[in-house]
Coordinates of C-alpha atoms in Angstrom, one line a residue:
X1 CA 0.0 0.0 0.0
X2 CA 1.2 3.5 -0.7
X3 CA 0.7 7.3 -0.2
X4 CA 1.0 9.5 -3.3
X5 CA 1.3 13.3 -2.8
X6 CA 0.5 15.3 -6.0
X7 CA 1.2 19.0 -5.7
X8 CA -1.1 21.1 -7.9
X9 CA -0.3 24.4 -6.3
X10 CA 2.1 26.0 -3.7
X11 CA 4.9 23.7 -4.9
X12 CA 8.1 25.7 -4.5
X13 CA 6.0 28.9 -4.5
X14 CA 3.4 30.7 -2.4
X15 CA 0.0 30.8 -4.1
X16 CA -2.9 28.6 -5.2
X17 CA -2.5 26.0 -2.5
X18 CA -3.8 22.6 -3.7
X19 CA -2.4 19.2 -2.8
X20 CA -4.0 15.9 -3.8
X21 CA -3.0 13.0 -1.6
X22 CA -3.9 9.4 -2.4
X23 CA -3.9 7.2 0.7
X24 CA -4.4 3.5 0.1
X25 CA -6.6 4.3 -2.9
X26 CA -8.6 7.2 -1.4
X27 CA -7.9 10.6 -3.0
X28 CA -8.2 13.7 -0.9
X29 CA -7.8 17.3 -2.2
X30 CA -6.5 19.6 0.5
X31 CA -7.3 23.3 -0.3
X32 CA -8.3 24.7 -3.7
X33 CA -6.8 28.1 -4.0
X34 CA -5.9 30.7 -6.7
X35 CA -2.7 32.6 -7.3
X36 CA -3.1 36.2 -6.3
X37 CA -0.1 37.3 -8.4
X38 CA -1.3 35.7 -11.7
X39 CA -3.9 36.9 -14.3
X40 CA -3.5 34.1 -16.8
X41 CA -4.0 30.3 -16.9
X42 CA -1.6 29.9 -14.0
X43 CA -4.1 31.5 -11.7
X44 CA -5.8 28.1 -11.0
X45 CA -4.3 24.6 -10.3
X46 CA -4.0 22.3 -13.3
X47 CA -7.0 20.1 -12.5
X48 CA -6.5 17.9 -15.6
X49 CA -3.7 16.2 -13.6
X50 CA -6.4 14.6 -11.4
X51 CA -8.6 13.4 -14.2
X52 CA -8.1 13.8 -18.0
X53 CA -11.8 13.0 -18.6
X54 CA -13.0 15.6 -16.2
X55 CA -14.8 13.0 -14.1
X56 CA -13.8 14.5 -10.8
X57 CA -16.6 13.0 -8.7
X58 CA -15.1 9.5 -9.2
X59 CA -11.5 10.7 -9.0
X60 CA -11.7 12.5 -5.6
X61 CA -13.1 11.2 -2.3
X62 CA -13.5 14.6 -0.8
X63 CA -12.1 18.2 -0.6
X64 CA -11.0 19.8 2.7
X65 CA -10.5 23.6 2.9
X66 CA -8.2 24.7 5.7
X67 CA -9.2 28.4 5.8
X68 CA -10.8 31.3 4.0
X69 CA -7.8 33.0 2.3
X70 CA -8.1 33.2 -1.4
X71 CA -4.9 31.3 -2.1
X72 CA -6.6 28.4 -0.3
X73 CA -10.3 28.7 -1.3
X74 CA -10.3 31.0 -4.4
X75 CA -10.6 28.2 -7.0
X76 CA -13.3 26.2 -5.2
X77 CA -16.4 27.8 -7.0
X78 CA -14.7 27.3 -10.3
X79 CA -13.8 23.7 -9.6
X80 CA -17.4 22.8 -8.4
X81 CA -19.6 24.9 -10.6
X82 CA -17.5 25.1 -13.8
X83 CA -15.4 21.9 -13.7
X84 CA -18.4 20.0 -12.2
X85 CA -17.2 18.5 -8.9
X86 CA -20.2 17.5 -6.8
X87 CA -18.6 15.4 -4.0
X88 CA -18.3 16.2 -0.3
X89 CA -16.4 19.4 0.7
X90 CA -15.4 20.0 4.4
X91 CA -14.4 23.2 6.2
X92 CA -14.8 24.6 9.7
X93 CA -17.9 26.6 10.7
X94 CA -16.0 30.0 10.6
X95 CA -14.5 29.2 7.2
X96 CA -17.9 28.3 5.8
X97 CA -19.3 31.6 7.1
X98 CA -16.5 33.8 5.9
X99 CA -15.4 32.2 2.6
X100 CA -18.4 33.4 0.6
X101 CA -17.7 37.0 1.8
X102 CA -14.1 36.7 0.6
X103 CA -15.0 35.1 -2.7
X104 CA -17.7 37.7 -3.6
X105 CA -15.4 40.6 -2.6
X106 CA -12.7 39.2 -4.9
X107 CA -15.1 38.6 -7.7
X108 CA -16.5 42.1 -7.4
X109 CA -13.0 43.7 -7.4
X110 CA -11.7 41.6 -10.4
X111 CA -14.8 41.7 -12.6
X112 CA -16.8 44.8 -11.7
X113 CA -13.8 47.1 -11.2
X114 CA -11.0 45.7 -13.2
X115 CA -13.1 44.3 -16.0
X116 CA -11.5 40.9 -16.1
X117 CA -13.1 37.8 -17.4
X118 CA -15.7 36.4 -15.0
X119 CA -14.4 32.9 -14.1
X120 CA -17.2 32.3 -11.5
X121 CA -20.4 34.2 -10.7
X122 CA -22.2 35.2 -7.5
X123 CA -24.6 32.3 -8.2
X124 CA -21.6 29.9 -8.5
X125 CA -20.4 31.0 -5.1
X126 CA -23.8 30.4 -3.5
X127 CA -24.3 27.0 -5.1
X128 CA -20.7 26.0 -4.2
X129 CA -21.3 26.8 -0.5
X130 CA -24.5 24.7 -0.4
X131 CA -22.2 21.7 -1.0
X132 CA -20.0 22.4 2.0
X133 CA -20.2 20.4 5.2
X134 CA -19.1 22.3 8.3
X135 CA -17.0 20.5 10.9
X136 CA -16.0 21.2 14.6
X137 CA -12.5 21.0 16.0
X138 CA -11.5 17.4 16.9
X139 CA -14.7 16.0 15.4
X140 CA -13.9 12.7 13.7
X141 CA -15.7 12.6 10.3
X142 CA -16.2 9.2 8.6
X143 CA -16.1 10.3 5.0
X144 CA -16.7 6.7 3.8
X145 CA -16.2 3.2 5.1
X146 CA -12.4 3.6 5.0
X147 CA -11.5 7.3 5.1
X148 CA -11.8 9.4 8.3
X149 CA -10.7 13.0 8.9
X150 CA -10.3 15.3 11.9
X151 CA -9.6 19.0 12.2
X152 CA -7.3 20.7 14.7
X153 CA -6.9 24.4 15.7
X154 CA -4.2 26.1 13.5
X155 CA -4.3 29.7 14.7
X156 CA -3.3 31.8 11.6
X157 CA -6.8 33.3 10.9
X158 CA -10.3 32.7 12.4
X159 CA -11.4 29.2 11.7
X160 CA -8.1 27.9 10.2
X161 CA -7.5 24.2 10.8
X162 CA -4.9 21.5 10.3
X163 CA -6.3 18.3 9.0
X164 CA -5.6 14.7 10.0
X165 CA -6.6 12.0 7.5
X166 CA -6.5 8.3 8.0
X167 CA -7.2 5.3 5.7
X168 CA -6.7 1.9 7.4
X169 CA -3.4 2.2 9.3
X170 CA -2.0 4.9 7.1
X171 CA -2.3 8.5 8.4
X172 CA -1.1 12.0 7.4
X173 CA -1.5 15.6 8.5
X174 CA -1.9 18.6 6.2
X175 CA -1.2 21.8 8.1
X176 CA -2.6 24.5 5.8
X177 CA -1.3 27.8 7.1
X178 CA -0.6 27.8 10.9
X179 CA 0.9 29.9 13.7
X180 CA 2.7 28.3 16.6
X181 CA 2.5 31.5 18.8
X182 CA -0.5 33.4 20.1
X183 CA -1.3 36.9 19.0
X184 CA -3.8 39.5 20.2
X185 CA -6.9 37.8 18.8
X186 CA -6.0 34.2 18.0
X187 CA -4.4 31.3 19.9
X188 CA -1.5 29.1 18.9
X189 CA -1.9 25.9 16.8
X190 CA -2.8 22.8 18.9
X191 CA -2.7 19.2 17.7
X192 CA -2.5 15.8 19.4
X193 CA 0.6 13.6 19.2
X194 CA -0.2 11.3 16.3
X195 CA 1.4 8.4 14.5
X196 CA 2.0 9.7 11.0
X197 CA 3.4 8.4 7.7
X198 CA 3.5 11.9 6.2
X199 CA 3.4 15.6 7.4
X200 CA 2.6 18.2 4.7
X201 CA 3.6 21.6 6.1
X202 CA 3.6 25.1 4.9
X203 CA 7.0 26.8 4.9
X204 CA 6.3 30.5 4.2
X205 CA 9.0 31.6 6.6
X206 CA 11.3 28.6 6.2
X207 CA 14.5 30.4 7.3
X208 CA 13.1 33.2 9.5
X209 CA 13.2 33.2 13.3
X210 CA 11.2 36.0 14.9
X211 CA 12.0 37.6 18.2
X212 CA 9.5 39.1 20.6
X213 CA 6.4 40.8 19.0
X214 CA 6.6 43.8 21.3
X215 CA 9.5 45.6 19.6
X216 CA 7.7 45.1 16.2
X217 CA 4.4 46.4 17.6
X218 CA 6.2 49.5 19.0
X219 CA 8.0 50.1 15.7
X220 CA 4.7 49.9 13.8
X221 CA 2.9 52.3 16.2
X222 CA 5.8 54.8 16.1
X223 CA 5.8 54.8 12.3
X224 CA 2.0 55.4 12.0
X225 CA 2.0 58.0 14.8
X226 CA 4.9 59.9 13.2
X227 CA 3.1 59.9 9.9
X228 CA -0.2 61.3 11.2
X229 CA 1.6 63.7 13.6
X230 CA 3.3 65.2 10.5
X231 CA -0.1 65.6 8.8
X232 CA 0.2 62.5 6.6
X233 CA -2.1 59.7 5.7
X234 CA -1.2 56.1 6.6
X235 CA -2.5 53.4 4.2
X236 CA -2.5 49.8 5.6
X237 CA -3.5 47.4 2.8
X238 CA -4.8 44.3 4.4
X239 CA -7.3 41.5 3.8
X240 CA -10.6 42.2 5.6
X241 CA -10.1 39.2 7.9
X242 CA -7.1 38.4 10.1
X243 CA -4.4 41.1 10.2
X244 CA -7.0 43.9 10.0
X245 CA -8.5 42.8 13.3
X246 CA -5.1 42.2 14.9
X247 CA -3.8 45.7 13.9
X248 CA -7.1 47.4 14.7
X249 CA -6.9 46.1 18.3
X250 CA -3.3 47.3 18.5
X251 CA -4.1 50.8 17.1
X252 CA -7.4 51.3 19.0
X253 CA -5.7 50.6 22.3
X254 CA -2.7 52.9 21.4
X255 CA -5.1 55.7 20.3
X256 CA -6.9 55.4 23.7
X257 CA -3.7 55.5 25.7
X258 CA -2.2 58.4 23.8
X259 CA -5.5 60.3 23.4
X260 CA -5.0 60.7 19.7
X261 CA -7.9 62.2 17.8
X262 CA -6.9 61.3 14.2
X263 CA -9.5 59.1 12.6
X264 CA -8.9 55.5 11.8
X265 CA -11.0 54.1 8.9
X266 CA -12.1 50.8 7.5
X267 CA -12.5 51.0 3.7
X268 CA -14.8 48.0 3.3
X269 CA -18.2 47.1 4.4
X270 CA -16.8 43.6 4.2
X271 CA -14.6 44.3 7.2
X272 CA -17.5 45.6 9.2
X273 CA -19.4 42.4 8.3
X274 CA -16.3 40.4 9.2
X275 CA -16.1 42.1 12.7
X276 CA -19.7 40.9 13.2
X277 CA -18.6 37.3 12.6
X278 CA -15.6 37.7 14.9
X279 CA -18.0 38.8 17.7
X280 CA -20.2 35.7 17.0
X281 CA -17.2 33.3 16.9
X282 CA -15.4 34.3 20.1
X283 CA -14.8 30.6 20.9
X284 CA -12.3 30.4 18.0
X285 CA -10.2 33.3 19.4
X286 CA -7.4 33.6 21.9
X287 CA -7.8 33.1 25.6
X288 CA -7.1 36.8 26.2
X289 CA -10.0 37.8 23.9
X290 CA -12.3 35.3 25.6
X291 CA -11.6 36.7 29.0
X292 CA -12.1 40.3 27.9
X293 CA -15.3 39.3 26.2
X294 CA -16.9 38.9 29.7
X295 CA -16.7 42.6 30.2
X296 CA -16.7 44.0 26.6
X297 CA -16.3 42.8 23.1
X298 CA -12.7 43.4 21.9
X299 CA -14.0 43.9 18.4
X300 CA -16.1 46.9 19.2
X301 CA -13.4 49.4 18.2
X302 CA -13.9 52.9 19.8
X303 CA -11.7 54.8 17.3
X304 CA -12.4 53.0 14.0
X305 CA -15.0 54.2 11.6
X306 CA -16.3 53.3 8.1
X307 CA -14.7 55.0 5.2
X308 CA -16.4 56.9 2.4
X309 CA -14.7 57.2 -1.0
X310 CA -15.1 61.0 -1.0
X311 CA -12.5 61.1 1.9
X312 CA -9.6 60.0 -0.4
X313 CA -8.9 63.6 -1.3
X314 CA -10.0 65.1 2.1
X315 CA -7.3 67.2 3.8
X316 CA -5.7 66.2 7.1
X317 CA -4.2 63.1 8.5
X318 CA -5.9 59.7 8.9
X319 CA -5.2 56.0 9.1
X320 CA -7.0 53.7 6.5
X321 CA -7.3 49.9 6.4
X322 CA -8.1 49.2 2.8
X323 CA -8.7 45.8 1.1
X324 CA -7.3 43.7 -0.4
X325 CA -3.9 43.1 1.1
X326 CA -0.7 43.0 -1.0
X327 CA -2.0 45.9 -3.1
X328 CA -3.0 43.3 -5.7
X329 CA -6.2 45.0 -6.8
X330 CA -9.3 46.8 -5.6
X331 CA -9.7 49.8 -3.3
X332 CA -6.3 49.6 -1.6
X333 CA -4.6 49.9 -5.0
X334 CA -6.8 52.8 -5.9
X335 CA -6.0 54.7 -2.7
X336 CA -2.3 53.9 -3.2
X337 CA -2.3 55.6 -6.6
X338 CA -3.5 58.9 -5.0
X339 CA -1.5 58.8 -1.8
X340 CA 1.9 57.3 -2.9
X341 CA 3.2 60.6 -4.6
X342 CA 3.2 62.5 -1.3
X343 CA 6.3 62.3 1.0
X344 CA 4.0 63.0 4.0
X345 CA 2.2 59.7 3.6
X346 CA 3.0 56.1 4.6
X347 CA 2.2 52.7 3.3
X348 CA 2.5 50.0 6.0
X349 CA 2.5 46.4 4.5
X350 CA 1.5 43.7 7.0
X351 CA 2.8 40.2 6.4
X352 CA 3.8 38.6 3.2
X353 CA 3.2 39.9 -0.4
X354 CA 3.1 37.4 -3.3
X355 CA 5.5 37.9 -6.2
X356 CA 3.8 39.8 -9.0
X357 CA 1.8 42.1 -6.7
X358 CA 2.5 45.8 -6.1
X359 CA 3.1 45.1 -2.4
X360 CA 5.9 42.7 -3.3
X361 CA 7.5 45.3 -5.6
X362 CA 7.5 47.8 -2.7
X363 CA 9.0 45.3 -0.3
X364 CA 11.7 44.2 -2.8
X365 CA 13.4 47.6 -2.8
X366 CA 12.8 51.4 -2.8
X367 CA 11.2 52.1 -6.2
X368 CA 10.6 55.7 -7.2
X369 CA 7.9 54.5 -9.6
X370 CA 5.7 51.4 -9.7
X371 CA 4.0 49.9 -12.8
X372 CA 0.4 48.9 -12.1
X373 CA -1.6 46.1 -13.9
X374 CA -3.0 48.3 -16.6
X375 CA 0.3 49.9 -17.6
X376 CA -0.2 53.0 -15.4
X377 CA 2.9 54.3 -13.6
X378 CA 2.7 55.7 -10.1
X379 CA 5.4 57.9 -8.5
X380 CA 6.3 56.6 -5.1
X381 CA 7.5 59.3 -2.8
X382 CA 5.7 58.1 0.3
X383 CA 7.4 56.1 3.1
X384 CA 7.1 52.3 2.9
X385 CA 7.1 50.3 6.1
X386 CA 7.0 46.5 6.3
X387 CA 5.0 45.4 9.3
X388 CA 6.3 42.0 10.5
X389 CA 2.9 40.8 11.8
X390 CA 2.5 37.7 9.6
X391 CA 0.1 35.0 10.9
X392 CA 2.4 32.3 9.6
X393 CA 4.7 30.3 11.8
X394 CA 8.5 30.9 11.6
X395 CA 11.2 28.3 11.0
X396 CA 11.4 27.4 14.7
X397 CA 7.7 26.8 14.7
X398 CA 7.9 24.4 11.7
X399 CA 10.8 22.5 13.4
X400 CA 8.9 22.3 16.7
X401 CA 5.8 20.9 15.1
X402 CA 7.8 18.4 13.0
X403 CA 9.7 17.2 16.0
X404 CA 6.6 16.9 18.1
X405 CA 4.7 14.9 15.5
X406 CA 7.8 12.9 14.3
X407 CA 6.3 11.7 11.0
X408 CA 8.0 9.2 8.8
X409 CA 8.2 11.7 6.0
X410 CA 7.8 15.5 5.5
X411 CA 6.7 17.4 2.4
X412 CA 7.1 21.2 2.4
X413 CA 4.8 23.4 0.4
X414 CA 3.8 27.1 0.4
X415 CA 7.2 28.6 0.4
X416 CA 10.1 30.1 -1.7
X417 CA 12.3 27.4 -3.1
X418 CA 15.7 28.6 -1.8
X419 CA 14.4 28.8 1.8
X420 CA 12.5 25.6 1.5
X421 CA 15.7 23.8 0.4
X422 CA 17.5 25.1 3.5
X423 CA 14.8 23.9 5.8
X424 CA 14.7 20.5 4.0
X425 CA 18.4 20.0 4.9
X426 CA 17.8 21.1 8.5
X427 CA 14.9 18.7 8.9
X428 CA 16.8 15.8 7.4
X429 CA 20.0 16.4 9.3
X430 CA 18.7 17.4 12.7
X431 CA 15.5 15.3 12.9
X432 CA 16.6 12.4 10.7
X433 CA 13.3 12.6 8.8
X434 CA 13.3 12.3 5.0
X435 CA 12.0 15.6 3.6
X436 CA 10.8 16.5 0.1
X437 CA 10.1 19.8 -1.8
X438 CA 8.1 18.9 -4.9
X439 CA 7.3 21.5 -7.6
X440 CA 3.8 22.0 -9.0
X441 CA 2.8 19.0 -11.0
X442 CA 5.2 16.6 -9.3
X443 CA 4.2 13.5 -7.3
X444 CA 6.1 12.1 -4.3
X445 CA 5.3 8.5 -3.2
X446 CA 5.8 6.8 0.2
X447 CA 5.1 3.4 1.6
X448 CA 2.2 3.4 3.9
X449 CA 1.9 1.8 7.4
X450 CA 0.1 -1.5 7.8
X451 CA -0.4 -3.1 11.2
X452 CA -0.9 -6.8 11.5
X453 CA -2.8 -8.3 14.4
X454 CA -0.9 -11.2 16.0
X455 CA -1.6 -13.7 18.8
X456 CA 1.0 -14.3 21.5
X457 CA 2.1 -17.6 23.0
X458 CA 1.7 -18.2 26.8
X459 CA 5.5 -18.5 27.2
X460 CA 6.1 -15.2 25.5
X461 CA 3.4 -13.5 27.6
X462 CA 4.9 -15.0 30.8
X463 CA 8.4 -13.7 29.8
X464 CA 6.9 -10.2 29.4
X465 CA 5.6 -10.4 33.0
X466 CA 9.0 -11.1 34.6
X467 CA 10.3 -8.0 36.4
X468 CA 13.7 -6.5 35.4
X469 CA 14.7 -4.3 38.3
X470 CA 17.4 -1.6 37.9
X471 CA 18.8 0.2 41.0
X472 CA 20.4 3.6 41.0
X473 CA 21.7 5.6 44.0
X474 CA 22.5 9.2 43.3
X475 CA 21.0 11.4 46.0
X476 CA 18.4 8.7 46.9
X477 CA 17.7 5.1 46.0
X478 CA 15.6 4.7 42.9
X479 CA 14.2 1.4 41.6
X480 CA 13.0 1.1 38.0
X481 CA 11.5 -1.9 36.2
X482 CA 13.0 -1.8 32.7
X483 CA 11.1 -4.8 31.4
X484 CA 11.9 -6.1 27.9
X485 CA 11.6 -9.4 26.2
X486 CA 12.4 -10.9 22.9
X487 CA 10.0 -12.8 20.6
X488 CA 9.8 -14.2 17.1
X489 CA 7.0 -13.4 14.7
X490 CA 5.9 -16.4 12.8
X491 CA 3.1 -17.0 10.2
X492 CA 1.3 -20.2 10.9
X493 CA -0.2 -22.5 8.3
X494 CA -3.5 -20.9 8.9
X495 CA -1.8 -17.6 7.7
X496 CA -2.3 -16.1 11.1
X497 CA 0.5 -14.2 12.8
X498 CA 1.8 -15.3 16.2
X499 CA 4.6 -14.1 18.5
X500 CA 6.4 -16.9 20.2
X501 CA 9.3 -17.0 22.7
X502 CA 12.7 -17.6 21.2
X503 CA 12.9 -20.9 23.2
X504 CA 9.8 -22.2 21.4
X505 CA 10.9 -21.6 17.9
X506 CA 12.3 -25.1 17.4
X507 CA 8.9 -26.6 18.4
X508 CA 7.0 -24.2 16.1
X509 CA 9.3 -25.1 13.2
X510 CA 9.4 -28.8 14.1
X511 CA 13.2 -28.6 14.1
X512 CA 15.6 -29.8 16.8
X513 CA 18.2 -27.1 16.3
X514 CA 17.7 -23.5 15.4
X515 CA 19.6 -20.3 15.2
X516 CA 17.8 -16.9 15.2
X517 CA 20.0 -14.2 13.8
X518 CA 19.6 -10.5 12.8
X519 CA 20.9 -8.7 9.7
X520 CA 21.3 -5.0 8.8
X521 CA 23.1 -3.3 5.9
X522 CA 24.5 -0.2 7.6
X523 CA 25.8 3.0 5.8
X524 CA 29.2 3.7 7.2
X525 CA 30.8 6.3 4.8
X526 CA 30.0 8.7 2.1
X527 CA 31.4 7.7 -1.3
X528 CA 34.3 9.8 -2.3
X529 CA 35.5 10.6 1.2
X530 CA 39.3 10.1 1.6
X531 CA 40.1 6.6 2.8
X532 CA 43.0 4.8 1.1
X533 CA 41.4 1.3 0.8
X534 CA 39.0 -1.2 2.4
X535 CA 41.6 -2.2 5.0
X536 CA 41.8 1.4 6.2
X537 CA 38.0 1.7 6.4
X538 CA 37.8 -1.5 8.4
X539 CA 40.5 -0.2 10.8
X540 CA 38.5 3.1 11.2
X541 CA 35.3 1.2 12.0
X542 CA 37.2 -1.0 14.5
X543 CA 38.4 2.1 16.3
X544 CA 34.9 3.5 16.6
X545 CA 33.7 0.2 18.0
X546 CA 36.5 0.2 20.6
X547 CA 35.5 3.6 21.8
X548 CA 31.9 2.5 22.4
X549 CA 32.2 -1.2 23.3
X550 CA 34.9 -1.4 26.0
X551 CA 37.0 -4.5 25.9
X552 CA 35.7 -5.7 22.6
X553 CA 37.7 -8.5 20.9
X554 CA 37.8 -7.5 17.2
X555 CA 39.0 -9.7 14.5
X556 CA 39.8 -7.9 11.2
X557 CA 40.5 -9.2 7.7
X558 CA 40.7 -7.4 4.3
X559 CA 37.1 -6.2 4.0
X560 CA 35.4 -7.5 7.1
X561 CA 35.4 -7.5 10.9
X562 CA 34.0 -9.7 13.7
X563 CA 33.1 -9.2 17.3
X564 CA 31.7 -12.3 19.1
X565 CA 28.8 -13.5 16.8
X566 CA 28.7 -10.0 15.1
X567 CA 30.1 -10.2 11.5
X568 CA 30.3 -7.2 9.1
X569 CA 31.7 -7.1 5.6
X570 CA 31.7 -4.3 3.0
X571 CA 28.6 -4.7 0.8
X572 CA 29.2 -4.5 -2.9
X573 CA 25.5 -4.8 -3.9
X574 CA 23.6 -1.9 -5.4
X575 CA 20.5 -3.1 -3.7
X576 CA 20.6 -5.2 -0.5
X577 CA 17.6 -6.9 1.1
X578 CA 18.9 -5.9 4.5
X579 CA 19.3 -2.2 3.6
X580 CA 16.7 0.5 4.4
X581 CA 14.9 1.9 1.3
X582 CA 15.5 5.5 2.5
X583 CA 19.3 5.0 2.7
X584 CA 21.4 7.2 0.4
X585 CA 22.8 5.7 -2.7
X586 CA 25.9 7.8 -2.1
X587 CA 27.0 5.7 0.9
X588 CA 29.4 2.8 1.4
X589 CA 27.6 0.0 3.4
X590 CA 28.7 -2.7 5.8
X591 CA 26.5 -5.7 5.7
X592 CA 26.1 -7.1 9.2
X593 CA 24.6 -10.2 10.9
X594 CA 24.6 -11.4 14.5
X595 CA 22.9 -14.0 16.6
X596 CA 20.0 -13.1 18.9
X597 CA 22.2 -14.0 21.9
X598 CA 24.2 -10.8 21.1
X599 CA 21.1 -8.7 20.3
X600 CA 22.2 -5.7 22.4
X601 CA 25.8 -5.9 21.4
X602 CA 24.9 -5.9 17.7
X603 CA 22.8 -2.8 17.8
X604 CA 25.4 -1.1 20.0
X605 CA 28.0 -1.7 17.3
X606 CA 25.6 -0.5 14.5
X607 CA 25.0 2.7 16.4
X608 CA 28.8 3.2 16.8
X609 CA 29.7 2.8 13.2
X610 CA 26.7 4.1 11.2
X611 CA 27.1 7.2 9.1
X612 CA 26.6 10.6 10.8
X613 CA 27.4 9.1 14.2

């Protein structure tokens, strides 16, 4: 049985997240997003890679959307209403409530204002959302007889979830976007310790480690305050949900403390509507917000007002939150055209901006002019300040989650290729977990876990019950029971598995004499490293063994060594049945075998000589 991971979007890039995972024959689509920086055929994932015939209902078992951001849900109405998918779609209750607002706002901006081709309509959005099944946190959903899914809190934005999926004994987690630290309005990601074959993790900030948020908050507040104190206008392009609420809480509190009378505006009725949902969905917010909610609603901002378009040219200072973020289109871009030429004004960019957007161009340097989508050039004389308030986890958070879950394999998506490659090396070397960074259109395959039920003999069970006391006396006497036992797994004539004690094996096999031995083909050196010949390598390995196994009697010959029943010889085979499938082909191997009587000695030697020890 196998797990196949097909990356349709966010492979070695940020945008149009869409990963299709086949687990023991069940095909699950995680996210169905669009690329905010593209206006051609690359905007949507290549769905033809799932089914050439377009029969998506039979090709896909279900779709799971992790959160309402357009790069994770933006292609869903197109896939269901234009491409014709009618199967089950799952998302959290907040995501189901907020996604249609985001989708309609995007459609209105791109079609009604920019005049682009309408790829899905308002009716498409409504019909698509009728197919959605809302799920609670930690609710186990049985999609069909074999496939079950479960959602975990991801932080990031309201309603964002990580998804656990299991078919038989094979299990994976797809993180979507997540945050491992709390902020003002959302908690940190939380997930159970799970047995996983595969972890698929976002890697937006694969090489970034953030310090305390308080200096960043202070820097942002000082930049905005300085701008309005000098008579300027501060533009904060942000999506209506997420960073807008986080920064509004920060500014509203600062305005109160400093008694500032300069108006703060929201540009979008969508944001006002979004705040209503935030008030209704308090249970998905941080502990701090829940506690404050007992006395007042933290999303009732005292100093924030709705914005009228006529105020764009009004004199005097102000702060404006305008949608969408990244300055990729819409009202925020319209305001930018009018305010960017003034040196009194400020553009504060919160979080990440996708390549191809005006926000990305501003963050990439200090341009004096910027080309917009329709060929218009805008003079940029205003100040540009990048606000490091991204709701994505940093490199430490990714490593912490990976270490906590300890999956058998990791796939990184939703990041920039150079940083992802650096993180891949870090995961492989520090956590000893195989890590992959597939591009869009590529498939990575893994063997899936299968558990076998086995009976146990009475002698084996009795040996398990024998105590094995260990005594230690440092500051006080401590007694521990380090109970271990050895058994042999056999398949009986009835094809049932059974674990028997090693002393029973001759009876089971109907043989008088028997020898139980172990074998392992161990990587001991990288090919090309400087060693004169096989004899030198054997001597080096013997020296490592002597350091670890005190008093070991080692017998050496040209290309092999022996300690008690342990025998190791240099393996000349390209493929060895005793070698791990994940072992590097660039290594030199020592093929080892030893009797069960020297079980602990054998593994002690293996640990002493293996590569990277």
